[in-house]
Amino acid sequence: MIQVLSTWQTFCLLFLFQLGTTIVFGFAGGAKQDAWLAALLSATIGIGIVWMFSRIYERNPGETLVSLLQITFGKYVGHLLTSLYIFAFIYESGRILRDLGELMSTFLLPSTPAPFLMLLLVLLVAYACYAGIERIARLAELSIIIVILFTCIQLILLFFSDAIDFSWLLPVASDWRSIGVTIFPLGLTTTFGEVIIFAVFWKLTVSPSKFRKAALYSSLLVGTVFVVLDLIAVSTLGPDLFYRSFYPLLTSFQLIRIADFIDNLDPFVVTTFITGGLFKIMLYAYAACTTITMQWKTENHRAVIIPVALLIWFISIYTAKNIASHIFVGLKVVPWIIELPLFVVIPLVIFILNGVFKKRSVGS
């Protein structure tokens, strides 16, 4: 299969995908003032998980997630697991779409129904999937500059607003139990474990060695961003408000006040958040369409885009009655039921068994 992306484009896709909506809700909020420490430890372990994915690609440059499942677990179990991955990709897309719909209806367009806003977003996602991974990657090249630039400007303005008090970060490492619960499984699966979706189409990206570099560097940068943003959020809001807030980072940036002139930057902040979330939905949806194509051996992934898009939209509407229950399921249920087994455990089994099979084949 022809590789259509550059290393830089692959890096941009990986970075924006891992950033996703995590910055909307904050990372490791359950650890309160030690959120930055939980983020640091999660990133350290998470980078190891991403390395595992890249190593699987290096060992099997001609395979995809679908073929690896069948090679490792057999034809019938492999087909069953592939179906579970398709469900997971679509379900995760619907949840992220709900995140963006709630965010937009709260801070940007309060008079517009959230389902209508989510329908507009899912139509954009469907068009991106129809255009293909190469055009999505080109859009990522532009978007990553905007996201990084806007975030840096917001951080600088927040520093000059005299809203930061680093004493909120003390005491350090006061509750290791909360830190551990925050790291596992949510801190590992929600961002770094999800990179497994690139296994569906990594043959379209770059060579295995270049993919490893792009994956590790993007994960390192994302981990750094999470640590910095957690430090800032706790230092502005305090640990208790940071823990209770639905949108802690947005609340932090709302404290920007400079000379009674620069304030009310909500639209810019929300736009930055939506950009990361949209790319996550695009890549999840594209992975779902591509996986269905491989599973049922159809000619083109475009044939299933509309059904997948409608499923994502329906899931985004009916997954939860309100934002509180939606966040509860996302924090307490999804990581254990979907993300940990599919995004960490099964890839780990593939990694171990694949390494054993490779050694035996070399030895014989």
CSV table of C-alpha atoms in Angstrom, one decimal, residues 14-251:
chain,number,residue,atom,x,y,z
A,14,LEU,CA,-1.0,12.1,16.4
A,15,PHE,CA,-0.6,15.3,18.4
A,16,LEU,CA,-4.1,16.6,17.7
A,17,PHE,CA,-5.7,13.2,18.2
A,18,GLN,CA,-4.0,12.7,21.6
A,19,LEU,CA,-4.8,16.3,22.6
A,20,GLY,CA,-8.5,15.7,21.7
A,21,THR,CA,-11.0,16.8,24.3
A,22,THR,CA,-8.7,16.0,27.3
A,23,ILE,CA,-7.7,19.7,27.6
A,24,VAL,CA,-11.4,20.6,27.8
A,25,PHE,CA,-12.0,18.6,30.9
A,26,GLY,CA,-8.5,18.8,32.3
A,27,PHE,CA,-6.2,15.8,32.8
A,28,ALA,CA,-6.0,13.9,36.1
A,29,GLY,CA,-8.4,16.1,37.9
A,30,GLY,CA,-9.0,13.4,40.5
A,31,ALA,CA,-5.5,14.0,41.9
A,32,LYS,CA,-6.3,17.6,42.8
A,33,GLN,CA,-3.1,19.6,43.4
A,34,ASP,CA,-1.1,16.6,42.3
A,35,ALA,CA,-2.8,16.5,38.9
A,36,TRP,CA,0.5,17.6,37.3
A,37,LEU,CA,2.3,14.7,38.9
A,38,ALA,CA,-0.3,12.2,37.8
A,39,ALA,CA,-0.1,13.7,34.3
A,40,LEU,CA,3.7,13.3,34.3
A,41,LEU,CA,3.5,9.7,35.5
A,42,SER,CA,0.7,8.9,33.0
A,43,ALA,CA,2.7,10.4,30.2
A,44,THR,CA,5.8,8.4,31.2
A,45,ILE,CA,3.9,5.1,31.1
A,46,GLY,CA,1.7,6.2,28.2
A,47,ILE,CA,4.8,6.8,26.0
A,48,GLY,CA,5.8,3.3,26.7
A,49,ILE,CA,2.4,2.1,25.5
A,50,VAL,CA,2.8,4.2,22.3
A,51,TRP,CA,6.3,2.7,21.8
A,52,MET,CA,4.7,-0.8,22.0
A,53,PHE,CA,2.3,0.2,19.2
A,54,SER,CA,5.1,1.4,17.0
A,55,ARG,CA,7.1,-1.7,17.8
A,56,ILE,CA,4.2,-3.9,16.6
A,57,TYR,CA,4.2,-1.8,13.3
A,58,GLU,CA,8.0,-2.4,12.9
A,59,ARG,CA,7.6,-6.1,13.3
A,60,ASN,CA,4.6,-6.2,10.9
A,61,PRO,CA,4.9,-3.4,8.3
A,62,GLY,CA,2.5,-5.1,5.9
A,63,GLU,CA,-0.3,-5.7,8.4
A,64,THR,CA,-3.1,-3.7,10.0
A,65,LEU,CA,-5.0,-4.1,13.3
A,66,VAL,CA,-7.6,-6.2,11.5
A,67,SER,CA,-5.1,-8.7,10.1
A,68,LEU,CA,-3.1,-8.8,13.3
A,69,LEU,CA,-6.2,-9.7,15.3
A,70,GLN,CA,-6.8,-12.7,13.0
A,71,ILE,CA,-3.2,-13.7,12.9
A,72,THR,CA,-3.0,-13.6,16.7
A,73,PHE,CA,-6.4,-14.9,17.8
A,74,GLY,CA,-7.6,-16.9,14.8
A,75,LYS,CA,-10.1,-16.2,12.1
A,76,TYR,CA,-13.4,-16.3,14.2
A,77,VAL,CA,-12.1,-14.7,17.4
A,78,GLY,CA,-10.3,-12.1,15.2
A,79,HIS,CA,-13.6,-11.2,13.4
A,80,LEU,CA,-15.4,-10.9,16.8
A,81,LEU,CA,-12.7,-8.6,18.2
A,82,THR,CA,-12.7,-6.6,15.0
A,83,SER,CA,-16.4,-6.0,15.5
A,84,LEU,CA,-15.8,-4.9,19.0
A,85,TYR,CA,-13.2,-2.4,17.8
A,86,ILE,CA,-15.7,-1.0,15.2
A,87,PHE,CA,-18.2,-0.5,18.0
A,88,ALA,CA,-15.6,1.1,20.2
A,89,PHE,CA,-14.5,3.5,17.5
A,90,ILE,CA,-18.0,4.6,16.8
A,91,TYR,CA,-19.0,4.8,20.4
A,92,GLU,CA,-15.9,6.9,21.3
A,93,SER,CA,-16.7,9.2,18.4
A,94,GLY,CA,-20.2,9.7,19.7
A,95,ARG,CA,-19.0,10.5,23.2
A,96,ILE,CA,-16.5,13.1,21.9
A,97,LEU,CA,-19.2,14.6,19.7
A,98,ARG,CA,-21.4,15.0,22.8
A,99,ASP,CA,-18.5,16.7,24.6
A,100,LEU,CA,-18.3,19.3,21.8
A,101,GLY,CA,-22.0,19.7,21.6
A,102,GLU,CA,-22.3,20.4,25.3
A,103,LEU,CA,-19.4,22.8,25.1
A,104,MET,CA,-20.7,24.8,22.2
A,105,SER,CA,-24.3,25.0,23.5
A,106,THR,CA,-23.0,26.2,26.9
A,107,PHE,CA,-20.4,28.8,25.8
A,108,LEU,CA,-20.9,29.7,22.1
A,109,LEU,CA,-24.5,29.2,21.0
A,110,PRO,CA,-26.7,28.8,24.0
A,111,SER,CA,-29.9,29.3,22.1
A,112,THR,CA,-29.1,26.6,19.5
A,113,PRO,CA,-30.1,23.0,20.4
A,114,ALA,CA,-27.1,20.8,21.0
A,115,PRO,CA,-28.4,18.0,18.7
A,116,PHE,CA,-28.4,20.4,15.8
A,117,LEU,CA,-24.9,21.6,16.6
A,118,MET,CA,-23.7,18.0,16.8
A,119,LEU,CA,-25.4,17.3,13.4
A,120,LEU,CA,-23.4,20.1,11.8
A,121,LEU,CA,-20.2,18.8,13.3
A,122,VAL,CA,-20.9,15.2,12.2
A,123,LEU,CA,-21.5,16.3,8.7
A,124,LEU,CA,-18.1,18.0,8.7
A,125,VAL,CA,-16.6,14.7,10.0
A,126,ALA,CA,-18.4,12.8,7.3
A,127,TYR,CA,-17.0,15.1,4.6
A,128,ALA,CA,-13.5,14.7,6.1
A,129,CYS,CA,-13.7,10.9,6.0
A,130,TYR,CA,-14.9,11.2,2.4
A,131,ALA,CA,-11.9,13.4,1.5
A,132,GLY,CA,-9.5,10.8,3.0
A,133,ILE,CA,-6.6,10.7,5.4
A,134,GLU,CA,-4.3,12.7,3.2
A,135,ARG,CA,-6.6,15.8,3.2
A,136,ILE,CA,-7.3,15.3,6.9
A,137,ALA,CA,-3.5,15.4,7.5
A,138,ARG,CA,-3.1,18.6,5.4
A,139,LEU,CA,-5.8,20.2,7.6
A,140,ALA,CA,-3.9,19.0,10.7
A,141,GLU,CA,-0.7,20.8,9.5
A,142,LEU,CA,-2.6,24.1,9.6
A,143,SER,CA,-4.6,23.4,12.7
A,144,ILE,CA,-1.7,22.4,14.9
A,145,ILE,CA,-0.1,25.9,14.4
A,146,ILE,CA,-3.4,27.6,15.4
A,147,VAL,CA,-3.9,25.4,18.4
A,148,ILE,CA,-0.3,25.9,19.7
A,149,LEU,CA,-0.3,29.6,19.0
A,150,PHE,CA,-3.7,30.3,20.7
A,151,THR,CA,-2.8,28.2,23.7
A,152,CYS,CA,0.6,30.0,24.2
A,153,ILE,CA,-1.1,33.4,23.9
A,154,GLN,CA,-3.8,32.4,26.4
A,155,LEU,CA,-1.1,31.2,28.9
A,156,ILE,CA,0.9,34.4,28.5
A,157,LEU,CA,-2.2,36.5,29.1
A,158,LEU,CA,-3.1,34.5,32.1
A,159,PHE,CA,0.4,35.0,33.6
A,160,PHE,CA,0.0,38.8,33.2
A,161,SER,CA,-3.4,38.7,34.8
A,162,ASP,CA,-2.0,38.0,38.2
A,163,ALA,CA,-4.3,35.1,38.7
A,164,ILE,CA,-1.7,32.4,39.4
A,165,ASP,CA,-0.8,31.3,42.9
A,166,PHE,CA,1.7,28.4,43.0
A,167,SER,CA,1.1,27.8,46.7
A,168,TRP,CA,-2.0,25.9,45.6
A,169,LEU,CA,0.3,23.2,44.4
A,170,LEU,CA,1.4,22.3,48.0
A,171,PRO,CA,1.7,19.8,49.5
A,172,VAL,CA,3.2,17.7,46.7
A,173,ALA,CA,2.4,14.0,46.5
A,174,SER,CA,0.1,14.1,49.6
A,175,ASP,CA,-2.3,11.3,48.4
A,176,TRP,CA,-0.6,8.6,46.4
A,177,ARG,CA,-3.8,6.6,46.3
A,178,SER,CA,-5.6,9.3,44.4
A,179,ILE,CA,-2.7,9.7,42.1
A,180,GLY,CA,-2.6,5.9,41.4
A,181,VAL,CA,-6.4,5.7,40.8
A,182,THR,CA,-6.1,8.7,38.4
A,183,ILE,CA,-3.3,7.2,36.5
A,184,PHE,CA,-4.8,3.7,36.1
A,185,PRO,CA,-6.7,3.2,33.9
A,186,LEU,CA,-8.0,6.6,32.8
A,187,GLY,CA,-4.6,8.4,32.5
A,188,LEU,CA,-3.2,5.7,30.3
A,189,THR,CA,-6.2,4.7,28.1
A,190,THR,CA,-8.0,8.0,27.4
A,191,THR,CA,-5.1,9.6,25.6
A,192,PHE,CA,-2.1,7.3,24.9
A,193,GLY,CA,-3.9,3.9,24.6
A,194,GLU,CA,-6.2,5.3,22.0
A,195,VAL,CA,-3.3,5.7,19.6
A,196,ILE,CA,-4.0,2.0,18.7
A,197,ILE,CA,-6.5,3.3,16.1
A,198,PHE,CA,-3.6,4.3,13.9
A,199,ALA,CA,-2.9,0.6,13.5
A,200,VAL,CA,-6.0,0.5,11.2
A,201,PHE,CA,-4.4,2.7,8.6
A,202,TRP,CA,-0.7,3.1,9.6
A,203,LYS,CA,0.4,1.7,6.2
A,204,LEU,CA,-1.0,4.9,4.8
A,205,THR,CA,1.2,7.1,7.0
A,206,VAL,CA,5.0,6.6,7.0
A,207,SER,CA,7.6,3.8,7.3
A,208,PRO,CA,7.7,2.1,10.7
A,209,SER,CA,10.9,3.9,11.9
A,210,LYS,CA,9.4,7.3,11.0
A,211,PHE,CA,6.1,6.4,12.6
A,212,ARG,CA,7.9,5.6,15.8
A,213,LYS,CA,9.6,9.0,15.9
A,214,ALA,CA,6.4,10.8,15.1
A,215,ALA,CA,4.4,8.8,17.7
A,216,LEU,CA,7.0,9.2,20.5
A,217,TYR,CA,7.7,12.9,19.9
A,218,SER,CA,4.0,13.7,19.7
A,219,SER,CA,3.2,11.8,22.9
A,220,LEU,CA,6.1,13.6,24.7
A,221,LEU,CA,4.8,17.0,23.6
A,222,VAL,CA,1.2,16.1,24.5
A,223,GLY,CA,2.4,14.9,28.0
A,224,THR,CA,4.3,18.1,28.4
A,225,VAL,CA,1.2,20.2,27.5
A,226,PHE,CA,-0.9,18.2,30.0
A,227,VAL,CA,1.6,18.8,32.8
A,228,VAL,CA,1.9,22.5,32.1
A,229,LEU,CA,-1.9,23.0,31.8
A,230,ASP,CA,-2.5,21.1,35.0
A,231,LEU,CA,0.0,23.3,36.8
A,232,ILE,CA,-1.7,26.4,35.5
A,233,ALA,CA,-5.2,25.3,36.2
A,234,VAL,CA,-4.5,24.2,39.8
A,235,SER,CA,-2.5,27.4,40.5
A,236,THR,CA,-5.4,29.6,39.3
A,237,LEU,CA,-8.5,27.7,40.6
A,238,GLY,CA,-7.1,25.8,43.6
A,239,PRO,CA,-7.3,22.0,44.0
A,240,ASP,CA,-10.9,21.8,45.1
A,241,LEU,CA,-12.4,24.0,42.3
A,242,PHE,CA,-10.2,22.3,39.8
A,243,TYR,CA,-11.5,18.9,40.9
A,244,ARG,CA,-15.2,19.9,40.9
A,245,SER,CA,-15.2,22.0,37.7
A,246,PHE,CA,-16.6,20.4,34.5
A,247,TYR,CA,-14.3,22.6,32.4
A,248,PRO,CA,-11.4,23.6,34.6
A,249,LEU,CA,-9.1,24.9,31.9
A,250,LEU,CA,-11.8,27.0,30.4
A,251,THR,CA,-12.6,28.4,33.8
